[in-house]
XYZ file of C-alpha atoms in Angstrom:
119
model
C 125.618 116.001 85.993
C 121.904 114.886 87.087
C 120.224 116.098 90.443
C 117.647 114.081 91.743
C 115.213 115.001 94.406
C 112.977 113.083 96.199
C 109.849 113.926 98.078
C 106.969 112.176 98.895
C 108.400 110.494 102.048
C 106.672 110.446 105.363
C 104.785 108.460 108.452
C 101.939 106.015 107.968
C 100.535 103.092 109.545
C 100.649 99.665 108.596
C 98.738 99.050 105.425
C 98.831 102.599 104.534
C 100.022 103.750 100.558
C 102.682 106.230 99.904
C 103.942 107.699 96.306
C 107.602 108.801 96.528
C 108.464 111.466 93.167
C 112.427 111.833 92.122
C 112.625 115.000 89.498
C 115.732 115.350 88.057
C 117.317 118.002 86.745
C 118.913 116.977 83.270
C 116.845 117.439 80.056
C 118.501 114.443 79.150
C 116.660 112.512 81.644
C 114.793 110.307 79.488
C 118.119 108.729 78.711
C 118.689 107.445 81.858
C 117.284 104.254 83.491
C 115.911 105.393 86.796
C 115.884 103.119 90.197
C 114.720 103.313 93.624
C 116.781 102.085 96.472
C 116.531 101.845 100.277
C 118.610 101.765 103.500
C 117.289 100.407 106.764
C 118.951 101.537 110.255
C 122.004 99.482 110.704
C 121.620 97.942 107.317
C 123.114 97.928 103.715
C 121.067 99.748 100.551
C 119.391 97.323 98.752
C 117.716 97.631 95.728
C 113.768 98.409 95.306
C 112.459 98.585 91.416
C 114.091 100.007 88.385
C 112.431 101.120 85.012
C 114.151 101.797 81.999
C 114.679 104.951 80.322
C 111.499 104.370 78.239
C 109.565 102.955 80.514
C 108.990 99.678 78.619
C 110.760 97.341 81.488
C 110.152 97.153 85.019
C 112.148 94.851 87.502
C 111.222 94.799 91.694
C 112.665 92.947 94.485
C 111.014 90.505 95.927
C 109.392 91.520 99.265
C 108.134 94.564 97.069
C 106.367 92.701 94.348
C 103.066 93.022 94.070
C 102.667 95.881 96.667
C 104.894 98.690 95.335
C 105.128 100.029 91.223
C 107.474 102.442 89.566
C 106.559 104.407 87.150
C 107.914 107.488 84.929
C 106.467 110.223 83.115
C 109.431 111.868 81.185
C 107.573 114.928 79.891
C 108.218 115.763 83.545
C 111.673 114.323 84.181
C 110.385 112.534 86.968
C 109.957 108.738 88.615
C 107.890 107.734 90.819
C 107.557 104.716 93.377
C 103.698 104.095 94.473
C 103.847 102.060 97.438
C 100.871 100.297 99.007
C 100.580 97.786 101.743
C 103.774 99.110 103.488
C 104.409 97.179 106.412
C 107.144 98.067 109.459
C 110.080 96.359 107.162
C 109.578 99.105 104.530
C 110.678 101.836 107.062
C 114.164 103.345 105.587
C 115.056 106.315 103.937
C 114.559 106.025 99.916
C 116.693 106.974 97.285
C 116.299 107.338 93.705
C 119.323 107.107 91.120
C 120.144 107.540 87.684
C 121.948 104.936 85.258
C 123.325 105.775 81.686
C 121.296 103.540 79.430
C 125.004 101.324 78.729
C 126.701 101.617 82.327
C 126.365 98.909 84.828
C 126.554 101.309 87.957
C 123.978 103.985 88.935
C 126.108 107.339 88.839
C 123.781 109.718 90.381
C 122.226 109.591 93.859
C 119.316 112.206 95.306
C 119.606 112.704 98.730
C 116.893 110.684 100.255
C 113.549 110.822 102.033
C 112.379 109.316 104.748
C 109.361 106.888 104.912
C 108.511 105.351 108.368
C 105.900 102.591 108.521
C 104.092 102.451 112.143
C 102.489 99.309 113.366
Protein backbone atom coordinates (compact mmCIF):
# COMPACT_ATOMS: atom_id res chain seq x y z
CA UNK A 1 0.00 0.00 0.00
CA UNK A 2 1.34 3.69 -0.92
CA UNK A 3 1.53 6.60 1.73
CA UNK A 4 1.50 9.89 0.47
CA UNK A 5 2.37 13.00 2.33
CA UNK A 6 1.92 16.32 1.52
CA UNK A 7 3.59 19.47 2.69
CA UNK A 8 4.14 22.58 1.28
CA UNK A 9 0.72 24.06 2.22
CA UNK A 10 0.25 27.38 3.88
CA UNK A 11 -1.09 31.29 3.88
CA UNK A 12 -0.32 33.79 1.15
CA UNK A 13 -1.79 36.70 -0.39
CA UNK A 14 -3.34 37.11 -3.57
CA UNK A 15 -0.88 36.69 -6.37
CA UNK A 16 1.49 34.95 -4.19
CA UNK A 17 3.25 31.25 -5.52
CA UNK A 18 3.18 28.16 -3.49
CA UNK A 19 4.90 24.54 -4.33
CA UNK A 20 2.96 21.72 -2.62
CA UNK A 21 5.50 18.16 -2.48
CA UNK A 22 3.55 14.56 -2.05
CA UNK A 23 6.47 11.78 -1.21
CA UNK A 24 5.27 8.55 -1.21
CA UNK A 25 6.34 5.76 0.33
CA UNK A 26 6.36 2.78 -2.27
CA UNK A 27 9.56 2.10 -4.31
CA UNK A 28 7.19 1.30 -6.82
CA UNK A 29 6.14 4.78 -7.13
CA UNK A 30 7.18 5.46 -10.51
CA UNK A 31 4.44 3.10 -11.53
CA UNK A 32 1.81 5.07 -10.46
CA UNK A 33 0.17 8.10 -12.17
CA UNK A 34 0.14 10.79 -9.54
CA UNK A 35 -2.76 13.65 -9.19
CA UNK A 36 -3.52 16.56 -7.17
CA UNK A 37 -6.96 17.25 -5.94
CA UNK A 38 -8.76 19.89 -3.84
CA UNK A 39 -11.75 20.44 -1.50
CA UNK A 40 -13.21 23.85 -0.79
CA UNK A 41 -15.36 24.49 2.55
CA UNK A 42 -18.79 23.24 1.87
CA UNK A 43 -17.77 21.89 -1.47
CA UNK A 44 -17.04 18.57 -3.39
CA UNK A 45 -13.12 17.48 -4.36
CA UNK A 46 -12.50 18.32 -7.65
CA UNK A 47 -9.74 17.53 -9.61
CA UNK A 48 -6.45 19.84 -10.07
CA UNK A 49 -3.60 18.29 -12.59
CA UNK A 50 -2.44 14.78 -13.04
CA UNK A 51 0.93 13.51 -14.60
CA UNK A 52 1.61 10.18 -15.59
CA UNK A 53 3.84 7.76 -14.11
CA UNK A 54 6.65 8.91 -16.47
CA UNK A 55 6.05 12.16 -16.53
CA UNK A 56 5.50 12.43 -20.31
CA UNK A 57 1.61 13.69 -19.98
CA UNK A 58 0.22 16.39 -18.07
CA UNK A 59 -3.62 17.25 -17.90
CA UNK A 60 -5.04 20.54 -15.55
CA UNK A 61 -8.40 21.84 -14.96
CA UNK A 62 -9.36 24.69 -16.27
CA UNK A 63 -9.31 27.62 -13.76
CA UNK A 64 -5.69 26.18 -13.05
CA UNK A 65 -4.25 26.33 -16.49
CA UNK A 66 -1.72 28.41 -17.08
CA UNK A 67 -1.09 29.42 -13.38
CA UNK A 68 -0.36 26.11 -11.61
CA UNK A 69 2.22 22.95 -13.07
CA UNK A 70 2.81 19.47 -11.78
CA UNK A 71 5.69 18.00 -11.95
CA UNK A 72 7.59 14.67 -10.69
CA UNK A 73 10.98 13.70 -10.01
CA UNK A 74 10.84 9.86 -9.35
CA UNK A 75 14.44 9.41 -8.18
CA UNK A 76 12.72 10.97 -5.17
CA UNK A 77 9.28 9.36 -5.19
CA UNK A 78 7.80 12.58 -5.10
CA UNK A 79 5.15 15.12 -7.06
CA UNK A 80 4.91 18.29 -6.89
CA UNK A 81 2.20 21.08 -7.69
CA UNK A 82 3.91 24.71 -8.26
CA UNK A 83 1.24 27.10 -7.96
CA UNK A 84 1.48 30.76 -8.93
CA UNK A 85 -1.06 33.47 -9.23
CA UNK A 86 -3.29 31.87 -6.50
CA UNK A 87 -6.21 33.85 -6.05
CA UNK A 88 -9.02 33.52 -2.95
CA UNK A 89 -10.84 30.53 -5.08
CA UNK A 90 -7.69 28.37 -4.71
CA UNK A 91 -8.11 28.31 -0.84
CA UNK A 92 -8.88 24.42 0.10
CA UNK A 93 -7.01 21.81 1.53
CA UNK A 94 -4.91 19.75 -1.27
CA UNK A 95 -4.54 16.28 -1.73
CA UNK A 96 -2.35 14.21 -3.73
CA UNK A 97 -3.26 10.51 -4.89
CA UNK A 98 -1.91 7.64 -6.51
CA UNK A 99 -3.42 5.66 -9.63
CA UNK A 100 -2.15 2.18 -10.91
CA UNK A 101 -0.97 2.93 -14.41
CA UNK A 102 -4.37 0.54 -15.79
CA UNK A 103 -7.07 1.48 -13.01
CA UNK A 104 -9.58 4.14 -13.61
CA UNK A 105 -9.86 5.20 -9.81
CA UNK A 106 -7.09 6.81 -7.69
CA UNK A 107 -6.58 4.17 -4.76
CA UNK A 108 -4.42 6.04 -2.46
CA UNK A 109 -5.13 9.36 -0.73
CA UNK A 110 -2.40 11.52 1.57
CA UNK A 111 -3.96 13.29 4.11
CA UNK A 112 -4.01 16.82 2.96
CA UNK A 113 -2.54 20.27 3.49
CA UNK A 114 -3.92 23.28 3.78
CA UNK A 115 -3.34 26.31 1.42
CA UNK A 116 -5.30 29.56 2.21
CA UNK A 117 -5.18 32.39 -0.33
CA UNK A 118 -5.79 35.99 1.43
CA UNK A 119 -7.07 38.89 -0.54
Amino acid sequence: QVQLVESGGGSVQAGGSLRLSCAASDSTFSSYNMGWFRQAPGLAREFVAQIRWSGGFTSYADSVKGRFTISRDNTKNTVYLQMNSLNPEDTAVYYCAAQQIYSVKYEYWGQGTQVTVSS
